[in-house]
């Protein structure tokens, strides 16, 4: 996915591209994109495209959905009109994306604390704008303990740690203990894996967008913990 540029720079809000193909008048593939197609529990981006020198307006091509299909990132736009070779400017809905980035890096810190303190493995997660959830394989169901783990996570947030993103040869990366945090999801079959490292806290293979520094998360707020069956706990949190 050489054209999936959000993997290299998660802070680009506006970019130029060229339409490679359009299917059914609304599914647009670009030669390069910063729109996140969803995945790993992080929802897709939304935004808008302006075409051939037009400026953005409410009548523009709103990006309603972004997904990965047959190895290509497809942008579903709100109206027909775009065609092959059109030059576009894409603009990501930054409020939405940035909040999801903060939620995402928070999830990595929470994962790491739960793993270190309780030996809990993350079994799934879903980030959201209002609240996010992470499932853990964990016997304990104690509100106060959970609050304690979130307090620990907030200590890492406050330490203002720079988040490192780099690529590693797949074979080498898979030798690192814990590099794959979601037991059920193996990283893509690629020569190189993208690694997200929060030094001293967490390191994992990840394809999502992350903040540059943990302080950008603000504050993680514990919402609730639910029983989701034997040894399965669902934690809800938000950020402020
Ligand atoms: Zn992640």
PDB file of C-alpha atoms and ligand atoms in Angstrom:
ATOM      1  CA  UNK A   1       0.000   0.000   0.000  1.00  0.00           C
ATOM      2  CA  UNK A   2       2.522   2.553  -1.101  1.00  0.00           C
ATOM      3  CA  UNK A   3      -0.178   5.146  -1.646  1.00  0.00           C
ATOM      4  CA  UNK A   4      -1.537   4.837   1.914  1.00  0.00           C
ATOM      5  CA  UNK A   5       0.227   7.949   3.111  1.00  0.00           C
ATOM      6  CA  UNK A   6      -1.536   8.280   6.481  1.00  0.00           C
ATOM      7  CA  UNK A   7       0.820   5.501   7.593  1.00  0.00           C
ATOM      8  CA  UNK A   8       3.807   7.782   7.047  1.00  0.00           C
ATOM      9  CA  UNK A   9       2.341  11.071   8.264  1.00  0.00           C
ATOM     10  CA  UNK A  10      -0.829  11.145  10.332  1.00  0.00           C
ATOM     11  CA  UNK A  11      -0.884  14.944  10.554  1.00  0.00           C
ATOM     12  CA  UNK A  12      -1.547  15.831   6.922  1.00  0.00           C
ATOM     13  CA  UNK A  13      -5.029  17.332   6.726  1.00  0.00           C
ATOM     14  CA  UNK A  14      -5.080  18.400   3.091  1.00  0.00           C
ATOM     15  CA  UNK A  15      -3.393  16.884   0.051  1.00  0.00           C
ATOM     16  CA  UNK A  16      -3.393  16.733  -3.735  1.00  0.00           C
ATOM     17  CA  UNK A  17      -4.116  13.603  -5.697  1.00  0.00           C
ATOM     18  CA  UNK A  18      -5.268  12.284  -9.033  1.00  0.00           C
ATOM     19  CA  UNK A  19      -8.321  10.088  -9.621  1.00  0.00           C
ATOM     20  CA  UNK A  20      -7.227   6.658 -10.813  1.00  0.00           C
ATOM     21  CA  UNK A  21     -10.640   5.111 -11.197  1.00  0.00           C
ATOM     22  CA  UNK A  22     -14.306   5.645 -10.373  1.00  0.00           C
ATOM     23  CA  UNK A  23     -16.787   2.809  -9.938  1.00  0.00           C
ATOM     24  CA  UNK A  24     -20.582   3.208  -9.924  1.00  0.00           C
ATOM     25  CA  UNK A  25     -20.107   6.995 -10.034  1.00  0.00           C
ATOM     26  CA  UNK A  26     -19.187   7.122  -6.372  1.00  0.00           C
ATOM     27  CA  UNK A  27     -16.326   4.812  -5.384  1.00  0.00           C
ATOM     28  CA  UNK A  28     -13.128   6.742  -6.046  1.00  0.00           C
ATOM     29  CA  UNK A  29      -9.581   5.380  -6.017  1.00  0.00           C
ATOM     30  CA  UNK A  30      -6.777   7.958  -5.931  1.00  0.00           C
ATOM     31  CA  UNK A  31      -3.119   7.666  -6.855  1.00  0.00           C
ATOM     32  CA  UNK A  32      -2.297   8.632  -3.273  1.00  0.00           C
ATOM     33  CA  UNK A  33      -4.362   9.286  -0.175  1.00  0.00           C
ATOM     34  CA  UNK A  34      -4.185  10.408   3.417  1.00  0.00           C
ATOM     35  CA  UNK A  35      -7.752   9.264   4.152  1.00  0.00           C
ATOM     36  CA  UNK A  36      -7.748   6.428   6.672  1.00  0.00           C
ATOM     37  CA  UNK A  37      -9.749   3.439   5.399  1.00  0.00           C
ATOM     38  CA  UNK A  38     -10.668   2.044   8.798  1.00  0.00           C
ATOM     39  CA  UNK A  39      -9.231  -1.036  10.403  1.00  0.00           C
ATOM     40  CA  UNK A  40      -7.701  -2.223  13.652  1.00  0.00           C
ATOM     41  CA  UNK A  41     -10.697  -0.831  15.543  1.00  0.00           C
ATOM     42  CA  UNK A  42     -10.178   2.693  14.221  1.00  0.00           C
ATOM     43  CA  UNK A  43     -13.100   4.013  12.148  1.00  0.00           C
ATOM     44  CA  UNK A  44     -12.576   5.417   8.649  1.00  0.00           C
ATOM     45  CA  UNK A  45     -12.035   9.110   7.976  1.00  0.00           C
ATOM     46  CA  UNK A  46     -14.566  11.443   6.452  1.00  0.00           C
ATOM     47  CA  UNK A  47     -13.926  14.704   4.607  1.00  0.00           C
ATOM     48  CA  UNK A  48     -14.367  16.412   1.287  1.00  0.00           C
ATOM     49  CA  UNK A  49     -12.747  16.580  -2.145  1.00  0.00           C
ATOM     50  CA  UNK A  50     -12.535  19.551  -4.491  1.00  0.00           C
ATOM     51  CA  UNK A  51     -11.944  18.861  -8.167  1.00  0.00           C
ATOM     52  CA  UNK A  52      -9.830  20.526 -10.915  1.00  0.00           C
ATOM     53  CA  UNK A  53      -9.207  23.807  -9.165  1.00  0.00           C
ATOM     54  CA  UNK A  54     -12.676  24.261  -7.690  1.00  0.00           C
ATOM     55  CA  UNK A  55     -12.801  25.285  -4.082  1.00  0.00           C
ATOM     56  CA  UNK A  56     -14.532  23.345  -1.378  1.00  0.00           C
ATOM     57  CA  UNK A  57     -18.154  24.124  -0.862  1.00  0.00           C
ATOM     58  CA  UNK A  58     -21.178  22.367   0.509  1.00  0.00           C
ATOM     59  CA  UNK A  59     -21.896  21.069  -2.960  1.00  0.00           C
ATOM     60  CA  UNK A  60     -18.463  19.436  -3.105  1.00  0.00           C
ATOM     61  CA  UNK A  61     -17.653  15.753  -3.080  1.00  0.00           C
ATOM     62  CA  UNK A  62     -18.146  14.745   0.493  1.00  0.00           C
ATOM     63  CA  UNK A  63     -16.199  11.663   1.481  1.00  0.00           C
ATOM     64  CA  UNK A  64     -18.778   9.560   3.301  1.00  0.00           C
ATOM     65  CA  UNK A  65     -16.895   6.328   3.702  1.00  0.00           C
ATOM     66  CA  UNK A  66     -13.380   5.052   3.080  1.00  0.00           C
ATOM     67  CA  UNK A  67     -12.553   1.369   2.881  1.00  0.00           C
ATOM     68  CA  UNK A  68      -9.975  -1.036   1.591  1.00  0.00           C
ATOM     69  CA  UNK A  69     -11.148  -3.236  -1.249  1.00  0.00           C
ATOM     70  CA  UNK A  70      -8.946  -5.647  -3.193  1.00  0.00           C
ATOM     71  CA  UNK A  71      -5.873  -3.926  -1.847  1.00  0.00           C
ATOM     72  CA  UNK A  72      -7.012  -0.434  -2.891  1.00  0.00           C
ATOM     73  CA  UNK A  73      -8.351   2.390  -0.796  1.00  0.00           C
ATOM     74  CA  UNK A  74     -11.783   3.393  -2.063  1.00  0.00           C
ATOM     75  CA  UNK A  75     -13.453   6.700  -1.164  1.00  0.00           C
ATOM     76  CA  UNK A  76     -17.233   6.794  -1.359  1.00  0.00           C
ATOM     77  CA  UNK A  77     -18.287  10.305  -2.369  1.00  0.00           C
ATOM     78  CA  UNK A  78     -21.676  11.980  -1.981  1.00  0.00           C
ATOM     79  CA  UNK A  79     -22.380  12.697  -5.640  1.00  0.00           C
ATOM     80  CA  UNK A  80     -21.359  11.650  -9.154  1.00  0.00           C
ATOM     81  CA  UNK A  81     -19.048  13.696 -11.376  1.00  0.00           C
ATOM     82  CA  UNK A  82     -15.487  12.680 -10.626  1.00  0.00           C
ATOM     83  CA  UNK A  83     -13.687  10.891 -13.414  1.00  0.00           C
ATOM     84  CA  UNK A  84     -10.339   9.321 -14.165  1.00  0.00           C
ATOM     85  CA  UNK A  85      -7.379  11.783 -14.282  1.00  0.00           C
ATOM     86  CA  UNK A  86      -9.268  14.514 -12.403  1.00  0.00           C
ATOM     87  CA  UNK A  87      -6.995  16.412 -10.063  1.00  0.00           C
ATOM     88  CA  UNK A  88      -8.418  16.634  -6.596  1.00  0.00           C
ATOM     89  CA  UNK A  89      -7.623  18.253  -3.314  1.00  0.00           C
ATOM     90  CA  UNK A  90      -8.734  16.133  -0.405  1.00  0.00           C
ATOM     91  CA  UNK A  91      -9.385  17.504   3.028  1.00  0.00           C
ATOM     92  CA  UNK A  92      -9.798  15.262   6.033  1.00  0.00           C
ATOM     93  CA  UNK A  93     -12.352  16.066   8.719  1.00  0.00           C
ATOM     94  CA  UNK A  94      -9.640  16.819  11.223  1.00  0.00           C
ATOM     95  CA  UNK A  95     -11.753  17.106  14.371  1.00  0.00           C
ATOM     96  CA  UNK A  96     -12.958  13.570  13.845  1.00  0.00           C
ATOM     97  CA  UNK A  97      -9.589  12.139  12.828  1.00  0.00           C
ATOM     98  CA  UNK A  98      -7.579  13.831  15.549  1.00  0.00           C
ATOM     99  CA  UNK A  99      -9.957  12.664  18.262  1.00  0.00           C
ATOM    100  CA  UNK A 100      -9.671   9.092  16.936  1.00  0.00           C
ATOM    101  CA  UNK A 101      -5.864   9.417  16.908  1.00  0.00           C
ATOM    102  CA  UNK A 102      -5.926  10.444  20.560  1.00  0.00           C
ATOM    103  CA  UNK A 103      -8.305   7.572  21.343  1.00  0.00           C
ATOM    104  CA  UNK A 104      -6.009   5.180  19.479  1.00  0.00           C
ATOM    105  CA  UNK A 105      -2.783   6.064  21.265  1.00  0.00           C
ATOM    106  CA  UNK A 106      -4.708   5.969  24.557  1.00  0.00           C
ATOM    107  CA  UNK A 107      -5.788   2.410  23.695  1.00  0.00           C
ATOM    108  CA  UNK A 108      -2.166   1.344  23.231  1.00  0.00           C
ATOM    109  CA  UNK A 109      -1.215   2.725  26.627  1.00  0.00           C
ATOM    110  CA  UNK A 110      -4.208   1.052  28.311  1.00  0.00           C
ATOM    111  CA  UNK A 111      -3.349  -2.254  26.562  1.00  0.00           C
ATOM    112  CA  UNK A 112       0.199  -2.037  27.870  1.00  0.00           C
ATOM    113  CA  UNK A 113      -0.836  -1.274  31.454  1.00  0.00           C
ATOM    114  CA  UNK A 114      -3.425  -4.072  31.538  1.00  0.00           C
ATOM    115  CA  UNK A 115      -0.895  -6.502  30.087  1.00  0.00           C
ATOM    116  CA  UNK A 116       1.852  -5.545  32.519  1.00  0.00           C
ATOM    117  CA  UNK A 117      -0.282  -5.231  35.644  1.00  0.00           C
ATOM    118  CA  UNK A 118      -2.871  -7.956  35.122  1.00  0.00           C
ATOM    119  CA  UNK A 119      -1.463 -10.178  32.372  1.00  0.00           C
ATOM    120  CA  UNK A 120      -4.543  -9.309  30.325  1.00  0.00           C
ATOM    121  CA  UNK A 121      -4.499  -9.705  26.562  1.00  0.00           C
ATOM    122  CA  UNK A 122      -6.542  -7.449  24.343  1.00  0.00           C
ATOM    123  CA  UNK A 123      -9.017  -9.514  22.331  1.00  0.00           C
ATOM    124  CA  UNK A 124     -10.705  -6.717  20.400  1.00  0.00           C
ATOM    125  CA  UNK A 125     -11.347  -3.006  20.370  1.00  0.00           C
ATOM    126  CA  UNK A 126     -13.541  -0.369  18.823  1.00  0.00           C
ATOM    127  CA  UNK A 127     -12.604   3.275  18.916  1.00  0.00           C
ATOM    128  CA  UNK A 128     -15.348   5.885  18.805  1.00  0.00           C
ATOM    129  CA  UNK A 129     -15.770   9.629  18.985  1.00  0.00           C
ATOM    130  CA  UNK A 130     -17.662   9.691  22.294  1.00  0.00           C
ATOM    131  CA  UNK A 131     -16.273   6.573  23.855  1.00  0.00           C
ATOM    132  CA  UNK A 132     -14.037   3.657  22.985  1.00  0.00           C
ATOM    133  CA  UNK A 133     -13.992   0.109  24.192  1.00  0.00           C
ATOM    134  CA  UNK A 134     -11.362  -2.572  24.604  1.00  0.00           C
ATOM    135  CA  UNK A 135     -12.029  -6.227  25.341  1.00  0.00           C
ATOM    136  CA  UNK A 136      -9.584  -8.086  27.536  1.00  0.00           C
ATOM    137  CA  UNK A 137      -9.159 -11.714  28.480  1.00  0.00           C
ATOM    138  CA  UNK A 138      -9.279 -11.130  32.199  1.00  0.00           C
ATOM    139  CA  UNK A 139     -10.978 -12.748  35.182  1.00  0.00           C
ATOM    140  CA  UNK A 140     -10.984  -9.721  37.426  1.00  0.00           C
ATOM    141  CA  UNK A 141     -13.992  -7.409  37.289  1.00  0.00           C
ATOM    142  CA  UNK A 142     -13.212  -4.715  39.801  1.00  0.00           C
ATOM    143  CA  UNK A 143     -14.151  -1.118  39.097  1.00  0.00           C
ATOM    144  CA  UNK A 144     -11.627   0.310  41.508  1.00  0.00           C
ATOM    145  CA  UNK A 145      -8.768  -1.734  40.119  1.00  0.00           C
ATOM    146  CA  UNK A 146      -9.731  -0.671  36.605  1.00  0.00           C
ATOM    147  CA  UNK A 147      -9.746   2.950  37.702  1.00  0.00           C
ATOM    148  CA  UNK A 148      -6.270   2.308  39.115  1.00  0.00           C
ATOM    149  CA  UNK A 149      -5.031   1.011  35.749  1.00  0.00           C
ATOM    150  CA  UNK A 150      -6.450   4.063  34.015  1.00  0.00           C
ATOM    151  CA  UNK A 151      -4.661   6.255  36.575  1.00  0.00           C
ATOM    152  CA  UNK A 152      -1.412   4.474  35.657  1.00  0.00           C
ATOM    153  CA  UNK A 153      -2.136   5.026  31.973  1.00  0.00           C
ATOM    154  CA  UNK A 154      -2.616   8.727  32.680  1.00  0.00           C
ATOM    155  CA  UNK A 155       0.814   8.860  34.296  1.00  0.00           C
ATOM    156  CA  UNK A 156       2.280   7.838  30.913  1.00  0.00           C
ATOM    157  CA  UNK A 157       0.094  10.438  29.204  1.00  0.00           C
ATOM    158  CA  UNK A 158       1.469  13.132  31.501  1.00  0.00           C
ATOM    159  CA  UNK A 159       5.061  12.060  30.891  1.00  0.00           C
ATOM    160  CA  UNK A 160       4.730  13.517  27.388  1.00  0.00           C
ATOM    161  CA  UNK A 161       6.453  10.620  25.628  1.00  0.00           C
ATOM    162  CA  UNK A 162       7.220  10.951  21.908  1.00  0.00           C
ATOM    163  CA  UNK A 163       5.538   8.188  19.895  1.00  0.00           C
ATOM    164  CA  UNK A 164       7.856   6.573  17.355  1.00  0.00           C
ATOM    165  CA  UNK A 165       6.653   5.128  14.072  1.00  0.00           C
ATOM    166  CA  UNK A 166       8.929   3.116  11.816  1.00  0.00           C
ATOM    167  CA  UNK A 167       9.014   0.146   9.492  1.00  0.00           C
ATOM    168  CA  UNK A 168      10.755  -3.149  10.227  1.00  0.00           C
ATOM    169  CA  UNK A 169      11.369  -6.311   8.267  1.00  0.00           C
ATOM    170  CA  UNK A 170       8.458  -8.622   9.023  1.00  0.00           C
ATOM    171  CA  UNK A 171      10.600 -11.589  10.171  1.00  0.00           C
ATOM    172  CA  UNK A 172      12.575  -9.397  12.508  1.00  0.00           C
ATOM    173  CA  UNK A 173       9.522  -7.636  13.908  1.00  0.00           C
ATOM    174  CA  UNK A 174       7.687 -10.879  14.664  1.00  0.00           C
ATOM    175  CA  UNK A 175      10.570 -11.939  16.919  1.00  0.00           C
ATOM    176  CA  UNK A 176       9.780  -9.113  19.334  1.00  0.00           C
ATOM    177  CA  UNK A 177       7.652 -10.454  22.202  1.00  0.00           C
ATOM    178  CA  UNK A 178       4.228  -8.850  22.254  1.00  0.00           C
ATOM    179  CA  UNK A 179       4.634  -7.097  18.898  1.00  0.00           C
ATOM    180  CA  UNK A 180       1.279  -8.573  17.909  1.00  0.00           C
ATOM    181  CA  UNK A 181      -1.133  -7.526  20.636  1.00  0.00           C
ATOM    182  CA  UNK A 182      -4.369  -8.736  19.116  1.00  0.00           C
ATOM    183  CA  UNK A 183      -3.952 -12.479  19.227  1.00  0.00           C
ATOM    184  CA  UNK A 184      -6.637 -13.029  16.622  1.00  0.00           C
ATOM    185  CA  UNK A 185      -5.304 -10.583  14.050  1.00  0.00           C
ATOM    186  CA  UNK A 186      -1.981 -11.260  12.405  1.00  0.00           C
ATOM    187  CA  UNK A 187      -0.350  -8.313  10.664  1.00  0.00           C
ATOM    188  CA  UNK A 188      -0.661  -8.098   6.872  1.00  0.00           C
ATOM    189  CA  UNK A 189       1.465 -10.249   4.604  1.00  0.00           C
ATOM    190  CA  UNK A 190       4.019  -7.611   3.763  1.00  0.00           C
ATOM    191  CA  UNK A 191       7.808  -7.508   3.674  1.00  0.00           C
ATOM    192  CA  UNK A 192       7.785  -4.738   6.224  1.00  0.00           C
ATOM    193  CA  UNK A 193       5.576  -4.103   9.202  1.00  0.00           C
ATOM    194  CA  UNK A 194       4.763  -0.705  10.578  1.00  0.00           C
ATOM    195  CA  UNK A 195       5.742  -0.461  14.216  1.00  0.00           C
ATOM    196  CA  UNK A 196       4.249   1.981  16.707  1.00  0.00           C
ATOM    197  CA  UNK A 197       6.479   2.371  19.737  1.00  0.00           C
ATOM    198  CA  UNK A 198       5.727   4.368  22.857  1.00  0.00           C
ATOM    199  CA  UNK A 199       9.184   4.042  24.396  1.00  0.00           C
ATOM    200  CA  UNK A 200       9.114   2.430  27.826  1.00  0.00           C
ATOM    201  CA  UNK A 201       5.400   1.662  27.501  1.00  0.00           C
ATOM    202  CA  UNK A 202       4.381  -0.279  24.428  1.00  0.00           C
ATOM    203  CA  UNK A 203       5.534  -1.530  21.054  1.00  0.00           C
ATOM    204  CA  UNK A 204       3.264  -3.132  18.506  1.00  0.00           C
ATOM    205  CA  UNK A 205       2.660  -3.685  14.820  1.00  0.00           C
ATOM    206  CA  UNK A 206      -0.097  -1.279  13.866  1.00  0.00           C
ATOM    207  CA  UNK A 207      -1.587   0.313  10.775  1.00  0.00           C
ATOM    208  CA  UNK A 208      -3.563   3.106  12.418  1.00  0.00           C
ATOM    209  CA  UNK A 209      -2.983   6.797  13.006  1.00  0.00           C
ATOM    210  CA  UNK A 210      -1.395   7.944  16.243  1.00  0.00           C
ATOM    211  CA  UNK A 211      -0.548  11.187  17.996  1.00  0.00           C
ATOM    212  CA  UNK A 212       3.093  12.303  18.061  1.00  0.00           C
ATOM    213  CA  UNK A 213       3.273  12.744  21.804  1.00  0.00           C
ATOM    214  CA  UNK A 214       1.282  11.075  24.574  1.00  0.00           C
ATOM    215  CA  UNK A 215       0.476  14.463  26.115  1.00  0.00           C
ATOM    216  CA  UNK A 216      -1.841  15.157  23.164  1.00  0.00           C
ATOM    217  CA  UNK A 217      -4.234  12.553  24.556  1.00  0.00           C
ATOM    218  CA  UNK A 218      -5.148  14.950  27.356  1.00  0.00           C
ATOM    219  CA  UNK A 219      -6.718  12.762  29.992  1.00  0.00           C
ATOM    220  CA  UNK A 220      -8.101   9.248  29.791  1.00  0.00           C
ATOM    221  CA  UNK A 221     -11.362   8.842  31.681  1.00  0.00           C
ATOM    222  CA  UNK A 222     -12.564   5.471  32.871  1.00  0.00           C
ATOM    223  CA  UNK A 223     -16.254   4.986  32.101  1.00  0.00           C
ATOM    224  CA  UNK A 224     -17.213   1.409  32.918  1.00  0.00           C
ATOM    225  CA  UNK A 225     -16.255  -2.221  32.836  1.00  0.00           C
ATOM    226  CA  UNK A 226     -18.670  -4.928  31.776  1.00  0.00           C
ATOM    227  CA  UNK A 227     -18.775  -8.660  32.059  1.00  0.00           C
ATOM    228  CA  UNK A 228     -18.734 -10.196  28.580  1.00  0.00           C
ATOM    229  CA  UNK A 229     -18.621 -13.838  29.530  1.00  0.00           C
ATOM    230  CA  UNK A 230     -16.049 -16.026  31.195  1.00  0.00           C
ATOM    231  CA  UNK A 231     -12.668 -14.295  31.322  1.00  0.00           C
ATOM    232  CA  UNK A 232     -13.826 -11.577  28.982  1.00  0.00           C
ATOM    233  CA  UNK A 233     -14.128  -7.990  30.174  1.00  0.00           C
ATOM    234  CA  UNK A 234     -15.111  -4.947  28.204  1.00  0.00           C
ATOM    235  CA  UNK A 235     -13.612  -1.642  29.261  1.00  0.00           C
ATOM    236  CA  UNK A 236     -15.123   1.677  28.164  1.00  0.00           C
ATOM    237  CA  UNK A 237     -13.137   4.897  28.289  1.00  0.00           C
ATOM    238  CA  UNK A 238     -13.134   8.343  26.838  1.00  0.00           C
ATOM    239  CA  UNK A 239     -10.677  11.239  26.594  1.00  0.00           C
ATOM    240  CA  UNK A 240     -10.946  14.787  27.819  1.00  0.00           C
TER     241      UNK A 240
HETATM  242 ZN1  LIG B   1      -3.452   0.222  17.397  1.00  0.00          ZN
END
